Amino acid sequence: MSVETALHGALKDLAPTFPTITPQGVTTLPRITYQRVSGSDEPTYDGDGLGATRVRVQVDVWALDYPTARRLADQARAALYAGLTVGQITDNPSDYESDTKLHRASFDVEAWE
């Protein structure tokens, strides 16, 4: 199973969750978007030596106010630790988009496929 599939499965019950961007016409808040930002194959000495793929995915939580975005981001982090083989999670800068009037709490999760 890909990291993106596992990530979506872990987050979809918290809030509407979409890969890359929110589809046009969706206005439900809060919501979560995610995108794969990097990946690398890690060799091992086990079996065929091909190892595992380490993937980094950026997760963005969108809400009308920052406390809601932050609270849902914390819940998302806990769900990812419970549902994936997580290497680490790092925070990204929080943001406010004046054109959409939405607050964003963002983090990167590094996990293994």
PDB file of C-alpha atoms in Angstrom:
ATOM      1  CA  MET A   1       0.000   0.000   0.000  1.00  0.00           C
ATOM      2  CA  SER A   2       1.342   3.442  -0.874  1.00  0.00           C
ATOM      3  CA  VAL A   3       1.990   6.048   1.803  1.00  0.00           C
ATOM      4  CA  GLU A   4      -0.600   8.310   0.178  1.00  0.00           C
ATOM      5  CA  THR A   5      -3.281   5.585   0.354  1.00  0.00           C
ATOM      6  CA  ALA A   6      -2.479   4.839   3.995  1.00  0.00           C
ATOM      7  CA  LEU A   7      -2.351   8.560   4.831  1.00  0.00           C
ATOM      8  CA  HIS A   8      -5.734   9.184   3.211  1.00  0.00           C
ATOM      9  CA  GLY A   9      -7.208   6.242   5.118  1.00  0.00           C
ATOM     10  CA  ALA A  10      -5.838   7.568   8.420  1.00  0.00           C
ATOM     11  CA  LEU A  11      -7.159  11.123   7.881  1.00  0.00           C
ATOM     12  CA  LYS A  12     -10.468  10.753   6.037  1.00  0.00           C
ATOM     13  CA  ASP A  13     -12.533  10.231   9.195  1.00  0.00           C
ATOM     14  CA  LEU A  14     -11.188  13.433  10.782  1.00  0.00           C
ATOM     15  CA  ALA A  15     -12.286  15.800   7.988  1.00  0.00           C
ATOM     16  CA  PRO A  16     -12.816  15.780   4.217  1.00  0.00           C
ATOM     17  CA  THR A  17      -9.384  14.870   2.816  1.00  0.00           C
ATOM     18  CA  PHE A  18      -8.089  15.482  -0.717  1.00  0.00           C
ATOM     19  CA  PRO A  19      -4.853  14.812  -2.608  1.00  0.00           C
ATOM     20  CA  THR A  20      -3.037  17.925  -3.861  1.00  0.00           C
ATOM     21  CA  ILE A  21      -5.909  20.461  -3.971  1.00  0.00           C
ATOM     22  CA  THR A  22      -9.490  20.815  -2.840  1.00  0.00           C
ATOM     23  CA  PRO A  23     -11.822  20.051  -5.752  1.00  0.00           C
ATOM     24  CA  GLN A  24     -13.678  23.024  -7.185  1.00  0.00           C
ATOM     25  CA  GLY A  25     -16.999  23.603  -5.477  1.00  0.00           C
ATOM     26  CA  VAL A  26     -16.039  21.939  -2.174  1.00  0.00           C
ATOM     27  CA  THR A  27     -16.554  24.442   0.642  1.00  0.00           C
ATOM     28  CA  THR A  28     -16.659  22.117   3.666  1.00  0.00           C
ATOM     29  CA  LEU A  29     -14.457  23.255   6.541  1.00  0.00           C
ATOM     30  CA  PRO A  30     -12.269  22.255   8.169  1.00  0.00           C
ATOM     31  CA  ARG A  31     -10.595  20.118   5.511  1.00  0.00           C
ATOM     32  CA  ILE A  32      -7.255  18.484   4.782  1.00  0.00           C
ATOM     33  CA  THR A  33      -5.125  18.410   1.650  1.00  0.00           C
ATOM     34  CA  TYR A  34      -1.883  16.509   1.107  1.00  0.00           C
ATOM     35  CA  GLN A  35       0.806  16.159  -1.529  1.00  0.00           C
ATOM     36  CA  ARG A  36       3.892  14.005  -1.955  1.00  0.00           C
ATOM     37  CA  VAL A  37       6.931  16.266  -1.878  1.00  0.00           C
ATOM     38  CA  SER A  38       9.781  13.762  -2.054  1.00  0.00           C
ATOM     39  CA  GLY A  39      10.712  10.129  -1.906  1.00  0.00           C
ATOM     40  CA  SER A  40      13.816   7.982  -1.940  1.00  0.00           C
ATOM     41  CA  ASP A  41      14.655   4.296  -2.064  1.00  0.00           C
ATOM     42  CA  GLU A  42      16.630   3.107   0.928  1.00  0.00           C
ATOM     43  CA  PRO A  43      18.803   0.008   0.352  1.00  0.00           C
ATOM     44  CA  THR A  44      18.887  -2.763   2.942  1.00  0.00           C
ATOM     45  CA  TYR A  45      20.825  -5.950   3.507  1.00  0.00           C
ATOM     46  CA  ASP A  46      17.612  -7.944   3.856  1.00  0.00           C
ATOM     47  CA  GLY A  47      16.299 -10.169   1.058  1.00  0.00           C
ATOM     48  CA  ASP A  48      16.867  -8.704  -2.386  1.00  0.00           C
ATOM     49  CA  GLY A  49      18.536  -5.570  -1.002  1.00  0.00           C
ATOM     50  CA  LEU A  50      15.980  -3.257  -2.603  1.00  0.00           C
ATOM     51  CA  GLY A  51      14.891  -1.964   0.759  1.00  0.00           C
ATOM     52  CA  ALA A  52      11.966   0.343   1.330  1.00  0.00           C
ATOM     53  CA  THR A  53      10.817   3.661  -0.048  1.00  0.00           C
ATOM     54  CA  ARG A  54      10.876   6.638   2.288  1.00  0.00           C
ATOM     55  CA  VAL A  55       8.251   9.222   1.339  1.00  0.00           C
ATOM     56  CA  ARG A  56       7.700  12.777   2.569  1.00  0.00           C
ATOM     57  CA  VAL A  57       4.165  14.162   2.300  1.00  0.00           C
ATOM     58  CA  GLN A  58       3.056  17.690   3.137  1.00  0.00           C
ATOM     59  CA  VAL A  59      -0.255  17.815   5.011  1.00  0.00           C
ATOM     60  CA  ASP A  60      -2.226  21.068   5.119  1.00  0.00           C
ATOM     61  CA  VAL A  61      -5.208  21.615   7.401  1.00  0.00           C
ATOM     62  CA  TRP A  62      -7.585  24.427   6.408  1.00  0.00           C
ATOM     63  CA  ALA A  63     -10.105  26.171   8.690  1.00  0.00           C
ATOM     64  CA  LEU A  64     -11.834  29.500   9.263  1.00  0.00           C
ATOM     65  CA  ASP A  65      -9.746  30.175  12.381  1.00  0.00           C
ATOM     66  CA  TYR A  66      -6.256  29.193  13.456  1.00  0.00           C
ATOM     67  CA  PRO A  67      -7.174  27.363  16.698  1.00  0.00           C
ATOM     68  CA  THR A  68      -9.430  24.992  14.717  1.00  0.00           C
ATOM     69  CA  ALA A  69      -6.713  24.390  12.112  1.00  0.00           C
ATOM     70  CA  ARG A  70      -4.099  23.722  14.798  1.00  0.00           C
ATOM     71  CA  ARG A  71      -6.367  21.380  16.785  1.00  0.00           C
ATOM     72  CA  LEU A  72      -7.208  19.324  13.680  1.00  0.00           C
ATOM     73  CA  ALA A  73      -3.530  19.260  12.658  1.00  0.00           C
ATOM     74  CA  ASP A  74      -2.680  17.788  16.081  1.00  0.00           C
ATOM     75  CA  GLN A  75      -5.400  15.149  15.639  1.00  0.00           C
ATOM     76  CA  ALA A  76      -4.069  14.385  12.153  1.00  0.00           C
ATOM     77  CA  ARG A  77      -0.549  13.904  13.497  1.00  0.00           C
ATOM     78  CA  ALA A  78      -1.811  11.442  16.116  1.00  0.00           C
ATOM     79  CA  ALA A  79      -3.808   9.544  13.470  1.00  0.00           C
ATOM     80  CA  LEU A  80      -0.742   9.284  11.229  1.00  0.00           C
ATOM     81  CA  TYR A  81       1.448   7.948  14.048  1.00  0.00           C
ATOM     82  CA  ALA A  82      -1.248   5.343  14.738  1.00  0.00           C
ATOM     83  CA  GLY A  83      -1.829   4.371  11.102  1.00  0.00           C
ATOM     84  CA  LEU A  84       1.546   4.568   9.323  1.00  0.00           C
ATOM     85  CA  THR A  85       5.172   3.669   9.894  1.00  0.00           C
ATOM     86  CA  VAL A  86       6.254   7.256  10.585  1.00  0.00           C
ATOM     87  CA  GLY A  87       9.895   8.278  10.621  1.00  0.00           C
ATOM     88  CA  GLN A  88       9.284  11.845  11.730  1.00  0.00           C
ATOM     89  CA  ILE A  89       6.842  14.729  11.524  1.00  0.00           C
ATOM     90  CA  THR A  90       8.056  18.308  11.147  1.00  0.00           C
ATOM     91  CA  ASP A  91       6.056  21.532  11.294  1.00  0.00           C
ATOM     92  CA  ASN A  92       5.882  23.978   8.415  1.00  0.00           C
ATOM     93  CA  PRO A  93       5.023  27.662   8.789  1.00  0.00           C
ATOM     94  CA  SER A  94       1.371  28.389   9.501  1.00  0.00           C
ATOM     95  CA  ASP A  95      -0.362  30.636   7.029  1.00  0.00           C
ATOM     96  CA  TYR A  96      -3.408  32.816   6.372  1.00  0.00           C
ATOM     97  CA  GLU A  97      -4.679  33.181   2.824  1.00  0.00           C
ATOM     98  CA  SER A  98      -6.358  36.565   2.522  1.00  0.00           C
ATOM     99  CA  ASP A  99      -8.060  35.710  -0.785  1.00  0.00           C
ATOM    100  CA  THR A 100      -9.830  32.621   0.659  1.00  0.00           C
ATOM    101  CA  LYS A 101      -9.846  33.895   4.266  1.00  0.00           C
ATOM    102  CA  LEU A 102      -8.615  30.497   5.439  1.00  0.00           C
ATOM    103  CA  HIS A 103      -6.044  29.621   8.077  1.00  0.00           C
ATOM    104  CA  ARG A 104      -3.605  26.793   7.410  1.00  0.00           C
ATOM    105  CA  ALA A 105      -1.670  24.574   9.787  1.00  0.00           C
ATOM    106  CA  SER A 106       0.931  22.588   7.863  1.00  0.00           C
ATOM    107  CA  PHE A 107       3.378  19.779   8.559  1.00  0.00           C
ATOM    108  CA  ASP A 108       5.452  17.204   6.708  1.00  0.00           C
ATOM    109  CA  VAL A 109       5.274  13.517   7.544  1.00  0.00           C
ATOM    110  CA  GLU A 110       8.059  11.144   6.579  1.00  0.00           C
ATOM    111  CA  ALA A 111       6.884   7.557   6.317  1.00  0.00           C
ATOM    112  CA  TRP A 112       7.914   4.212   4.811  1.00  0.00           C
ATOM    113  CA  GLU A 113       6.253   2.241   2.034  1.00  0.00           C
TER     114      GLU A 113
END
